[in-house]
Amino acid sequence: MNPLPPHLPDHPDRLWRSAEPKRSYDVVIVGGGGHGLATAYYLAKNHGITDVAVLERGWLAGGNMARNTTIIRSNYLWDESAGIYEHALKLWEGLEEDLGYPLLFSQRGVLNLAHSLQDVRESVRRVNANRLNGVDAEWLTPEQVKEVCPIVEISPDVRYPVLGATFQPRAGIAKHDYVAWGFARAAADLGVDMIEHCEVTGLDVRDGRVTGVRTTRGPIAAKKVALAAAGHSSVVAGFAGVALPLQSHPLQALVSELLEPVHPTVVMSNAVHVYVSQAHKGELVMGAGIDAANSYRQRGAFHIIERQMAAALELFPVFARAHVLRTWGGVVDVTPDASPVVGLTPVEDLYVNCGWGTGGFKATPGVGWCYAHTVATGEPHPLNAPFSLDRFTTGRLVDEHGAAAVAH
Amino acid sequence: MLLIACPWCGPRDEAEFHYGGQAHVAHPDDPAALSDEEWARYLFFRDNPKGLFAERWSHAAGCRRWFNAVRDTATNEIHAVYRVGEPRPVNS
Ligand SMILES: Cc1cc2nc3c(=O)[nH]c(=O)nc-3n(C[C@H](O)[C@H](O)[C@H](O)COP(=O)(O)OP(=O)(O)OC[C@H]3O[C@@H](n4cnc5c(N)ncnc54)[C@H](O)[C@@H]3O)c2cc1C
Ligand SMILES: [Zn+2]
C-alpha cells in the first residue's frame, strides 16, 4: 500500500476506543445497539460501574438502531407504558447536553391519524389517558390536521378518509446514528469497552447462575450478563435455556430522494400501515408493517412495500412523483401484548431487555436508564417492573396494540 | 416475496397466503388441569428458532386450505410442504 499523500488531513479523532476483550468484566452487555450502548452509559454514569463490555457481533449499532425511522413519542395508552416512554422523552429533551453530542433531536410533533369510528373512539380515549398521565396530547379535527400538516389529504372521498388525529407536540425524530455514536463515545469515555465483531455463541450457567459468555473471540467471564440483542433475543436467551415470548419478524422502511422541505411533522396511520416524516437532509422516510412470517433475514417482502406506497399516496397525493431511493429491513422482536420484556430471568445474574418490536428507538435513553438500574441493583427499576417476564404467567399484560401495533 | 408451493395448487406468490405461525401446537387435553406456568407456555410462548421452523399457512386467496411448511428462518428457503395431519418430514 502507498503511504498517504502528505497533503491529506489526518484521520479525524475516533469517537470511541475499539477495545480487545479482557478475560472478565463486572458486566457484559450482549448487543451493541442503542439499548446496549445506553445501558452501558447509565451503568457507568448513574451507578459508577465502569468495568463493562459491550459485545457486538457486527459493528456498533448496525442492527435495528441503524435501520429505524427514528420516531420518538410517549403517547401510549396504559399507565405502565406512559411511565417508561415519558421518562425516555424527558431524557431525550436533555440528551444532547448530557452526552455533549448533537443528535438532531427535533420536537416537530406526531400525528396519529384516525380513519374509522373505532379509531376515533380509541384515539380520544388515548388522548384522555395521556393527559391523566401528564403526557401532552390533543385531539384534532381533520381541518386542524391540515393546519399542522398541509400536505395531508383530508377529503372524505378516499378509501380511508382522515376523521381526525391525536397530536403530541413534544414528539418528533432524532438522527439514529448520532444517538448511537453519542452514547458510545460517552460510555467509552467513562471506561466501557466497545468490542465489535464479537458474537456471543453461548452462556455459561453454573448452579442456576450465569458466570460468563462464550464468544467468537474466546470466553469472557462476567459477574452479570445483560442481554440487549433485539431481534436475536430468543437465540441468545436460548443459550441459557430461557424461553421468551417473542417472534422475530422483518420490518421494512424506505427513503425517497432528497426533496425541498414539504413535510413539517410526523404522520402515522395504523389503519393503512404507513408512517412518514422528512429527514433533515430532505428524504421522505417511510415505514411499513412487519412481514407476517417469522424470519431472521434483514429484508422483507415486496408486496408490503407496494401496499405501504399505495397508502402513502392516498394520504399524500403530492408524493406521486417522488422516487424511492432505497428500501431495507431489520429484524424486530415482537411480544404478544406489544410491550417489551425488561427485567430478571430465571437464571441468576442474567438480565433481559427485549420485545421492543417495532418501537424501541424512542425508548433508548429511558430503557438504558432503567435497565442499568435493574442490572446494577439486581431489582427491577419501578418503571420497568410492570414489564417483567412473569406477566405472561400472572396475566398482567400491558396491551398496547392500539398504540403500538404496526407503528412506532 | 416467497414462492410457496400449496400442496393442492402448486407454487404461488406469498401474497396469496395467510400466515398461521408455529405448526404442531396441540390444544391441551385438559386446560383446567394446567398450572399457570403451563397455560402461559401454551398461550404466549412459541418457538422462534433461527433455522428450521415448522409453520402453518393458509392459501387464503386460492383454495383456502391450511397446510404446513418447514422453512429456514435464516435463509427463507422452504424445505418441505405437507398436509395438515401429516407428520413433520424427518429430514427437514
Ligand atoms: C424498519 C424499522 C423501523 C423502525 N422504526 C422505529 C421508529 O420509528 N421508532 C421507534 O421507536 N422504533 C423503531 N423501530 C424499532 C427500533 O429500531 C428497535 O426497537 C430498537 O432499535 C431495538 O433496540 P436496539 O437499538 O438495541 O436494537 P439493535 O440495534 O438491533 O441492537 C441489537 C444488537 O445485538 C446484536 N446481536 C445480536 N445477536 C448477538 C450475539 N449473539 N452476540 C453479539 N451481538 C449480538 C445485533 O447485531 C445488534 O446490533 C424500527 C425498527 C425497524 C427495523
Ligand atoms: Zn391452494
Coordinates of C-alpha atoms and ligand atoms in Angstrom, one line a residue:
Chain A
M1 CA 0.0 0.0 0.0
N2 CA 1.2 3.5 -0.8
P3 CA 1.6 5.9 2.1
L4 CA -1.0 8.6 2.2
P5 CA -0.1 11.7 0.1
P6 CA 1.2 14.4 2.5
H7 CA -1.5 16.9 1.6
L8 CA -4.3 14.8 3.0
P9 CA -5.5 15.8 6.5
D10 CA -5.1 13.4 9.5
H11 CA -7.8 10.9 10.3
P12 CA -10.4 12.6 12.5
D13 CA -10.5 11.7 16.1
R14 CA -12.1 8.4 16.8
L15 CA -15.4 8.7 18.7
W16 CA -14.5 5.7 20.9
R17 CA -11.6 3.3 21.5
S18 CA -12.0 -0.1 20.0
A19 CA -11.1 -2.5 22.8
E20 CA -9.7 -6.0 22.9
P21 CA -11.8 -8.3 25.1
K22 CA -10.4 -8.8 28.6
R23 CA -10.8 -12.1 30.4
S24 CA -13.5 -10.9 32.7
Y25 CA -15.9 -8.0 33.4
D26 CA -18.3 -6.9 36.1
V27 CA -21.0 -6.6 33.5
V28 CA -21.1 -7.9 29.9
I29 CA -23.8 -6.5 27.7
V30 CA -24.7 -8.6 24.7
G31 CA -25.7 -6.4 21.7
G32 CA -24.3 -3.1 20.8
G33 CA -27.4 -1.4 19.5
G34 CA -28.9 1.7 21.0
H35 CA -30.2 -0.1 24.1
G36 CA -26.9 -1.9 24.9
L37 CA -25.0 1.4 24.5
A38 CA -27.4 3.4 26.6
T39 CA -27.4 0.8 29.3
A40 CA -23.6 0.8 29.3
Y41 CA -23.6 4.6 29.6
Y42 CA -26.0 4.8 32.5
L43 CA -24.3 1.8 34.3
A44 CA -21.2 4.0 34.3
K45 CA -22.8 7.3 34.9
N46 CA -25.6 6.6 37.3
H47 CA -24.1 3.6 39.1
G48 CA -20.3 4.0 38.9
I49 CA -20.0 0.6 37.2
T50 CA -17.3 1.0 34.6
D51 CA -15.8 -2.5 34.3
V52 CA -18.3 -3.1 31.4
A53 CA -18.0 -4.6 27.9
V54 CA -20.5 -4.2 25.1
L55 CA -20.2 -7.2 22.8
E56 CA -21.5 -6.7 19.3
R57 CA -21.5 -9.4 16.6
G58 CA -21.3 -6.9 13.8
W59 CA -20.4 -3.3 14.0
L60 CA -21.8 -1.0 16.7
A61 CA -25.4 0.0 16.1
G62 CA -25.6 -1.8 12.7
G63 CA -28.8 -3.6 13.7
N64 CA -32.2 -2.0 14.1
M65 CA -30.5 1.1 15.6
A66 CA -29.2 1.9 12.1
R67 CA -32.5 0.9 10.4
N68 CA -35.3 2.5 12.2
T69 CA -37.4 5.5 11.2
T70 CA -36.5 7.4 14.4
I71 CA -40.0 8.3 15.6
I72 CA -40.0 9.4 19.2
R73 CA -43.2 9.8 21.2
S74 CA -44.7 8.8 24.5
N75 CA -48.5 8.8 23.8
Y76 CA -49.1 5.2 24.8
L77 CA -52.4 4.1 26.4
W78 CA -51.6 2.4 29.7
D79 CA -50.0 4.0 32.8
E80 CA -47.2 1.5 32.7
S81 CA -46.2 2.5 29.2
A82 CA -46.7 6.2 29.8
G83 CA -44.3 5.8 32.7
I84 CA -41.3 4.4 30.8
Y85 CA -41.9 6.1 27.4
E86 CA -42.4 9.5 29.1
H87 CA -39.3 9.0 31.2
A88 CA -37.5 8.4 27.9
L89 CA -38.9 11.5 26.3
K90 CA -37.9 13.7 29.2
L91 CA -34.4 12.3 28.9
W92 CA -34.4 13.0 25.1
E93 CA -35.2 16.6 26.0
G94 CA -31.8 17.0 27.8
L95 CA -29.8 14.3 26.0
E96 CA -27.7 16.4 23.6
E97 CA -26.4 18.4 26.5
D98 CA -25.9 15.3 28.7
L99 CA -23.9 13.5 26.1
G100 CA -22.2 16.6 24.7
Y101 CA -23.1 15.5 21.3
P102 CA -25.6 16.7 18.6
L103 CA -28.4 14.3 18.0
L104 CA -30.6 16.4 15.6
F105 CA -33.4 15.8 18.1
S106 CA -36.4 17.7 16.7
Q107 CA -39.7 18.0 18.5
R108 CA -41.8 18.5 15.4
G109 CA -44.9 16.7 16.8
V110 CA -46.5 13.4 15.8
L111 CA -50.0 13.0 14.3
N112 CA -51.6 9.6 14.7
L113 CA -54.5 9.5 12.2
A114 CA -57.9 8.0 12.8
H115 CA -59.8 6.5 9.8
S116 CA -62.8 4.8 11.3
L117 CA -65.3 5.4 14.1
Q118 CA -63.5 2.8 16.2
D119 CA -60.1 4.6 15.6
V120 CA -61.7 7.9 16.7
R121 CA -63.0 6.4 19.9
E122 CA -59.7 4.7 20.7
S123 CA -57.8 7.8 19.9
V124 CA -59.9 10.1 22.0
R125 CA -59.7 7.7 24.9
R126 CA -55.9 7.6 24.4
V127 CA -55.7 11.4 24.5
N128 CA -57.6 11.4 27.8
A129 CA -55.4 8.7 29.2
N130 CA -52.3 10.6 28.1
R131 CA -53.4 13.8 29.8
L132 CA -54.1 12.0 33.1
N133 CA -50.5 10.7 32.9
G134 CA -49.1 14.2 32.2
V135 CA -48.3 13.3 28.6
D136 CA -49.1 16.2 26.2
A137 CA -51.9 15.1 23.8
E138 CA -54.6 16.8 21.8
W139 CA -57.4 15.5 19.6
L140 CA -57.5 17.3 16.2
T141 CA -60.3 17.6 13.7
P142 CA -59.4 16.9 10.0
E143 CA -59.2 20.7 9.4
Q144 CA -56.8 21.1 12.3
V145 CA -54.8 18.1 11.0
K146 CA -54.5 20.1 7.7
E147 CA -53.2 23.1 9.6
V148 CA -50.4 21.1 11.3
C149 CA -49.5 19.2 8.1
P150 CA -50.9 21.0 4.9
I151 CA -49.9 18.1 2.5
V152 CA -52.2 15.5 4.2
E153 CA -55.3 14.7 2.0
I154 CA -58.4 15.2 4.2
S155 CA -61.1 14.8 1.5
P156 CA -63.9 12.4 2.6
D157 CA -63.8 10.8 -0.9
V158 CA -60.9 8.4 -0.3
R159 CA -60.9 4.8 0.7
Y160 CA -59.8 5.6 4.3
P161 CA -60.8 9.2 5.0
V162 CA -59.0 11.1 7.8
L163 CA -61.6 11.6 10.6
G164 CA -59.1 13.3 12.9
A165 CA -55.9 12.6 14.7
T166 CA -54.2 12.6 18.0
F167 CA -51.3 15.1 18.2
Q168 CA -48.3 15.0 20.6
P169 CA -46.4 18.3 20.1
R170 CA -43.4 17.2 22.1
A171 CA -42.9 14.1 20.0
G172 CA -40.5 14.1 17.0
I173 CA -37.4 12.5 15.5
A174 CA -33.6 12.3 16.0
K175 CA -30.7 11.0 14.0
H176 CA -30.3 7.4 15.0
D177 CA -26.6 7.1 14.1
Y178 CA -25.7 10.2 16.1
V179 CA -27.6 8.8 19.1
A180 CA -25.6 5.6 19.0
W181 CA -22.3 7.4 18.5
G182 CA -23.2 9.9 21.3
F183 CA -23.9 7.1 23.8
A184 CA -20.9 5.0 22.6
R185 CA -18.5 7.9 22.9
A186 CA -19.8 9.0 26.3
A187 CA -19.7 5.4 27.7
A188 CA -16.2 4.8 26.3
D189 CA -15.0 8.0 27.9
L190 CA -16.3 6.6 31.3
G191 CA -14.2 3.4 30.7
V192 CA -16.6 1.0 28.9
D193 CA -15.0 -1.4 26.4
M194 CA -16.7 -1.4 23.0
I195 CA -15.9 -4.8 21.3
E196 CA -17.1 -5.3 17.8
H197 CA -17.1 -8.4 15.6
C198 CA -17.6 -10.4 18.8
E199 CA -20.6 -12.8 18.6
V200 CA -21.8 -14.4 21.7
T201 CA -22.2 -18.1 20.9
G202 CA -23.0 -19.4 24.4
L203 CA -23.8 -18.5 28.0
D204 CA -22.1 -20.4 30.9
V205 CA -24.5 -21.2 33.6
R206 CA -23.4 -22.9 36.8
D207 CA -25.9 -23.8 39.6
G208 CA -28.5 -21.6 38.2
R209 CA -26.2 -18.6 37.9
V210 CA -24.6 -17.1 34.8
T211 CA -20.8 -16.9 35.0
G212 CA -19.8 -15.7 31.6
V213 CA -20.2 -15.8 27.9
R214 CA -18.6 -17.8 25.0
T215 CA -17.8 -15.7 22.0
T216 CA -16.2 -15.9 18.6
R217 CA -13.2 -14.1 20.3
G218 CA -13.0 -16.5 23.2
P219 CA -14.7 -17.0 26.6
I220 CA -15.3 -13.9 28.8
A221 CA -16.2 -14.3 32.5
A222 CA -18.8 -11.9 33.9
K223 CA -20.4 -11.2 37.2
K224 CA -23.5 -10.2 35.4
V225 CA -24.8 -10.5 31.8
A226 CA -27.3 -8.1 30.3
L227 CA -28.9 -9.2 27.1
A228 CA -29.9 -6.5 24.6
A229 CA -29.9 -8.4 21.3
A230 CA -33.3 -7.2 19.9
G231 CA -34.3 -9.4 17.0
H232 CA -31.9 -12.2 18.2
S233 CA -33.0 -12.2 21.8
S234 CA -34.6 -15.7 21.5
V235 CA -31.4 -17.1 20.2
V236 CA -29.1 -15.6 22.9
A237 CA -31.5 -16.3 25.8
G238 CA -31.9 -19.8 24.5
F239 CA -28.2 -20.4 25.2
A240 CA -29.2 -20.3 28.9
G241 CA -32.4 -22.3 28.4
V242 CA -34.5 -19.2 28.9
A243 CA -37.6 -19.1 26.7
L244 CA -39.0 -15.7 25.7
P245 CA -42.5 -15.0 24.3
L246 CA -41.1 -13.5 21.2
Q247 CA -41.4 -13.9 17.4
S248 CA -38.8 -12.3 15.2
H249 CA -40.1 -10.6 12.0
P250 CA -38.7 -8.4 9.3
L251 CA -39.7 -4.8 9.4
Q252 CA -39.1 -2.6 6.4
A253 CA -38.6 1.1 5.7
L254 CA -37.6 3.2 2.7
V255 CA -36.5 6.7 1.7
S256 CA -37.1 9.0 -1.2
E257 CA -34.5 11.1 -2.9
L258 CA -33.8 14.5 -1.3
L259 CA -36.7 16.9 -1.6
E260 CA -37.3 20.5 -0.5
P261 CA -38.9 20.7 2.9
V262 CA -42.6 19.8 2.4
H263 CA -43.5 17.8 5.5
P264 CA -43.2 19.7 8.8
T265 CA -44.2 16.9 11.3
V266 CA -44.5 13.1 11.6
V267 CA -47.7 11.4 10.4
M268 CA -48.6 7.9 11.3
S269 CA -51.5 5.8 10.3
N270 CA -52.1 2.3 11.9
A271 CA -55.1 1.6 9.7
V272 CA -53.3 2.0 6.4
H273 CA -49.9 0.9 7.7
V274 CA -47.7 3.7 6.9
Y275 CA -45.8 6.5 8.7
V276 CA -43.9 9.3 7.2
S277 CA -41.5 12.1 8.2
Q278 CA -39.0 14.1 6.3
A279 CA -35.4 13.8 7.5
H280 CA -33.2 16.9 8.0
K281 CA -31.3 16.2 4.8
G282 CA -34.7 16.1 2.8
E283 CA -35.5 12.5 2.2
L284 CA -39.0 11.3 3.0
V285 CA -38.7 8.5 5.5
M286 CA -41.5 5.9 5.4
G287 CA -42.0 2.8 7.4
A288 CA -44.2 -0.2 6.7
G289 CA -45.7 -3.0 8.7
I290 CA -44.0 -6.2 9.6
D291 CA -43.9 -9.3 7.3
A292 CA -46.3 -11.8 8.7
A293 CA -43.9 -14.8 8.7
N294 CA -41.1 -15.2 11.2
S295 CA -37.7 -14.5 9.7
Y296 CA -34.2 -13.5 10.7
R297 CA -33.4 -12.2 7.2
Q298 CA -32.9 -8.4 7.2
R299 CA -35.2 -8.0 4.2
G300 CA -38.9 -8.1 3.7
A301 CA -41.4 -9.0 1.0
F302 CA -42.0 -6.5 -1.8
H303 CA -45.8 -6.6 -1.6
I304 CA -45.5 -4.9 1.8
I305 CA -43.7 -2.0 0.2
E306 CA -46.2 -1.8 -2.5
R307 CA -49.1 -1.6 -0.1
Q308 CA -47.3 0.9 2.0
M309 CA -46.7 3.1 -1.0
A310 CA -50.4 2.9 -2.0
A311 CA -51.4 4.0 1.4
A312 CA -48.8 6.8 1.4
L313 CA -50.0 8.1 -1.9
E314 CA -53.6 8.2 -0.8
L315 CA -52.6 10.3 2.3
F316 CA -50.1 12.4 0.4
P317 CA -51.0 12.8 -3.3
V318 CA -48.1 15.2 -3.6
F319 CA -45.7 12.3 -3.3
A320 CA -46.8 10.8 -6.6
R321 CA -43.7 12.0 -8.5
A322 CA -41.2 11.2 -5.8
H323 CA -38.8 8.3 -6.3
V324 CA -38.0 5.6 -3.9
L325 CA -34.2 5.7 -3.4
R326 CA -33.6 2.8 -1.1
T327 CA -35.5 0.2 0.9
W328 CA -34.2 -2.0 3.7
G329 CA -35.3 -4.2 6.6
G330 CA -34.4 -5.0 10.2
V331 CA -35.4 -8.0 12.4
V332 CA -37.8 -7.0 15.2
D333 CA -38.7 -9.0 18.3
V334 CA -42.5 -8.9 18.8
T335 CA -44.3 -9.9 22.0
P336 CA -48.0 -11.0 22.4
D337 CA -49.0 -7.7 24.1
A338 CA -46.9 -5.3 22.0
S339 CA -45.0 -4.3 25.2
P340 CA -41.3 -5.0 26.0
V341 CA -39.8 -7.5 28.4
V342 CA -37.3 -5.9 30.7
G343 CA -36.0 -7.4 33.9
L344 CA -34.7 -10.5 35.7
T345 CA -34.7 -14.0 34.3
P346 CA -35.0 -17.4 36.0
V347 CA -31.1 -17.6 35.7
E348 CA -29.4 -15.5 38.4
D349 CA -27.4 -12.5 37.3
L350 CA -28.8 -12.9 33.8
Y351 CA -31.0 -10.0 32.7
V352 CA -33.1 -9.5 29.7
N353 CA -34.2 -6.5 27.7
C354 CA -36.1 -7.3 24.6
G355 CA -39.5 -7.3 22.9
W356 CA -39.5 -3.7 21.9
G357 CA -40.5 -4.9 18.5
T358 CA -41.3 -2.1 16.0
G359 CA -41.0 0.7 18.6
G360 CA -37.9 0.7 20.8
F361 CA -35.8 3.5 19.3
K362 CA -37.9 6.1 21.2
A363 CA -37.2 4.3 24.4
T364 CA -33.4 4.2 24.1
P365 CA -32.4 6.6 26.9
G366 CA -35.3 5.5 29.1
V367 CA -34.7 1.8 28.8
G368 CA -30.9 2.4 29.2
W369 CA -31.6 4.2 32.4
C370 CA -34.0 1.6 33.9
Y371 CA -32.2 -1.5 32.6
A372 CA -28.9 -0.1 34.1
H373 CA -30.7 0.2 37.4
T374 CA -32.1 -3.3 37.2
V375 CA -28.6 -4.8 36.4
A376 CA -26.8 -2.7 39.0
T377 CA -29.1 -3.4 41.9
G378 CA -30.5 -6.8 40.9
E379 CA -34.0 -5.3 41.3
P380 CA -36.3 -4.0 38.6
H381 CA -36.5 -0.3 38.4
P382 CA -40.1 0.8 39.3
L383 CA -40.6 1.9 35.7
N384 CA -39.7 -1.5 34.2
A385 CA -41.2 -3.7 37.0
P386 CA -44.5 -4.0 35.1
F387 CA -42.6 -5.3 32.1
S388 CA -41.3 -8.4 33.8
L389 CA -41.2 -11.8 32.1
D390 CA -43.7 -13.3 34.6
R391 CA -46.5 -11.1 33.5
F392 CA -47.3 -13.7 30.9
T393 CA -47.9 -16.2 33.8
T394 CA -49.8 -13.8 36.1
G395 CA -51.8 -12.4 33.2
R396 CA -50.9 -8.8 33.9
L397 CA -50.3 -8.0 30.2
V398 CA -49.8 -4.4 29.1
D399 CA -51.7 -4.5 25.8
E400 CA -50.5 -1.7 23.6
H401 CA -51.7 -3.0 20.3
G402 CA -53.9 0.1 19.8
A403 CA -50.9 2.5 20.4
A404 CA -48.1 0.3 19.0
A405 CA -49.3 -2.5 16.8
V406 CA -47.9 -1.6 13.5
A407 CA -46.5 1.6 14.3
H408 CA -43.8 3.2 16.3
Chain B
M1 CA -41.6 -12.4 -1.8
L2 CA -41.7 -16.1 -1.0
L3 CA -42.8 -18.6 -3.6
I4 CA -44.9 -21.1 -1.7
A5 CA -46.0 -24.5 -3.1
C6 CA -49.5 -25.0 -1.9
P7 CA -50.0 -28.9 -1.7
W8 CA -53.1 -28.5 -3.8
C9 CA -52.5 -25.6 -6.1
G10 CA -48.7 -25.6 -6.6
P11 CA -46.3 -22.7 -6.4
R12 CA -48.0 -19.3 -5.8
D13 CA -46.9 -15.9 -4.6
E14 CA -46.7 -15.3 -0.8
A15 CA -49.3 -12.5 -1.2
E16 CA -51.9 -15.2 -1.8
F17 CA -51.3 -16.8 1.6
H18 CA -52.1 -16.1 5.2
Y19 CA -49.6 -17.0 7.9
G20 CA -50.6 -19.1 10.9
G21 CA -47.4 -19.3 13.0
Q22 CA -45.8 -22.4 14.5
A23 CA -47.3 -25.7 13.5
H24 CA -48.0 -28.8 15.7
V25 CA -49.1 -26.8 18.8
A26 CA -51.8 -29.0 20.3
H27 CA -54.5 -27.6 22.4
P28 CA -54.1 -29.0 25.9
D29 CA -56.3 -32.0 26.6
D30 CA -57.4 -30.7 30.0
P31 CA -56.7 -27.0 30.2
A32 CA -58.1 -26.7 33.7
A33 CA -55.5 -29.2 34.9
L34 CA -52.6 -27.0 33.8
S35 CA -50.6 -24.8 36.1
D36 CA -50.5 -21.0 35.3
E37 CA -47.0 -21.6 34.1
E38 CA -48.1 -24.4 31.7
W39 CA -51.0 -22.4 30.5
A40 CA -48.8 -19.3 29.8
R41 CA -46.5 -21.6 27.8
Y42 CA -49.4 -22.8 25.7
L43 CA -50.9 -19.3 25.2
F44 CA -48.0 -17.0 24.8
F45 CA -44.8 -18.9 24.0
R46 CA -43.9 -20.2 20.5
D47 CA -40.6 -21.4 19.2
N48 CA -38.6 -18.7 17.5
P49 CA -35.6 -20.5 16.0
K50 CA -33.1 -19.1 13.7
G51 CA -33.1 -22.1 11.4
L52 CA -35.7 -24.7 10.5
F53 CA -39.2 -23.9 11.6
A54 CA -42.4 -25.9 11.0
E55 CA -45.2 -23.4 10.4
R56 CA -48.8 -23.1 9.2
W57 CA -50.0 -21.3 6.1
S58 CA -53.5 -21.0 4.6
H59 CA -53.9 -20.4 0.8
A60 CA -56.3 -17.6 1.6
A61 CA -56.6 -16.2 -2.0
G62 CA -56.6 -19.7 -3.6
C63 CA -58.1 -23.0 -2.4
R64 CA -58.4 -21.6 1.2
R65 CA -57.0 -24.7 2.7
W66 CA -54.4 -24.9 5.6
F67 CA -51.2 -26.8 5.3
N68 CA -47.7 -26.9 6.9
A69 CA -44.3 -25.9 5.7
V70 CA -40.8 -26.3 7.0
R71 CA -38.8 -23.1 6.3
D72 CA -35.4 -22.0 7.3
T73 CA -35.9 -18.6 9.0
A74 CA -32.2 -17.7 8.4
T75 CA -32.5 -18.0 4.6
N76 CA -36.3 -18.2 4.0
E77 CA -35.7 -21.4 2.0
I78 CA -38.7 -23.7 2.1
H79 CA -37.6 -27.3 2.7
A80 CA -40.9 -29.1 2.7
V81 CA -44.6 -28.6 2.3
Y82 CA -47.1 -31.1 3.7
R83 CA -50.7 -31.5 4.5
V84 CA -52.4 -31.0 7.9
G85 CA -52.4 -34.2 9.8
E86 CA -49.2 -35.5 8.2
P87 CA -46.1 -35.7 10.5
R88 CA -43.3 -33.2 10.1
P89 CA -40.9 -34.6 7.4
V90 CA -37.9 -36.2 9.2
N91 CA -35.1 -34.7 7.1
S92 CA -36.2 -31.1 7.3
Ligands
LIG1 C1 -37.5 -0.5 9.7 C2 -37.6 -0.2 11.2 C3 -38.2 0.9 11.6 C4 -38.3 1.3 13.0 N1 -38.9 2.5 13.3 C5 -38.9 2.8 14.6 C6 -39.4 4.1 15.0 O1 -39.8 4.9 14.1 N2 -39.4 4.5 16.3 C7 -39.1 3.6 17.3 O2 -39.2 3.9 18.4 N3 -38.6 2.3 16.9 C8 -38.5 1.9 15.6 N4 -38.0 0.7 15.3 C9 -37.6 -0.3 16.4 C10 -36.3 0.0 16.9 O3 -35.3 0.1 15.9 C11 -35.9 -1.1 17.9 O4 -36.9 -1.4 18.8 C12 -34.6 -0.8 18.7 O5 -33.6 -0.3 17.8 C13 -34.1 -2.1 19.4 O6 -33.0 -1.8 20.3 P1 -31.5 -1.8 19.8 O7 -31.2 -0.4 19.2 O8 -30.7 -2.1 21.0 O9 -31.5 -2.9 18.7 P2 -30.4 -3.3 17.7 O10 -29.7 -2.1 17.1 O11 -30.9 -4.3 16.7 O12 -29.3 -4.0 18.6 C14 -29.2 -5.3 18.9 C15 -27.8 -5.7 18.6 O13 -27.5 -7.0 19.1 C16 -26.5 -7.6 18.2 N5 -26.5 -9.1 18.5 C17 -27.5 -10.0 18.2 N6 -27.1 -11.2 18.5 C18 -25.9 -11.1 19.0 C19 -24.9 -12.0 19.6 N7 -25.2 -13.3 19.6 N8 -23.7 -11.6 20.0 C20 -23.4 -10.2 20.0 N9 -24.3 -9.3 19.5 C21 -25.5 -9.7 19.0 C22 -27.1 -7.2 16.9 O14 -26.0 -7.4 15.9 C23 -27.5 -5.8 17.1 O15 -26.5 -4.8 16.8 C24 -37.9 0.4 13.9 C25 -37.2 -0.8 13.5 C26 -37.1 -1.1 12.2 C27 -36.4 -2.4 11.8
ZN2 ZN -54.1 -23.9 -2.7

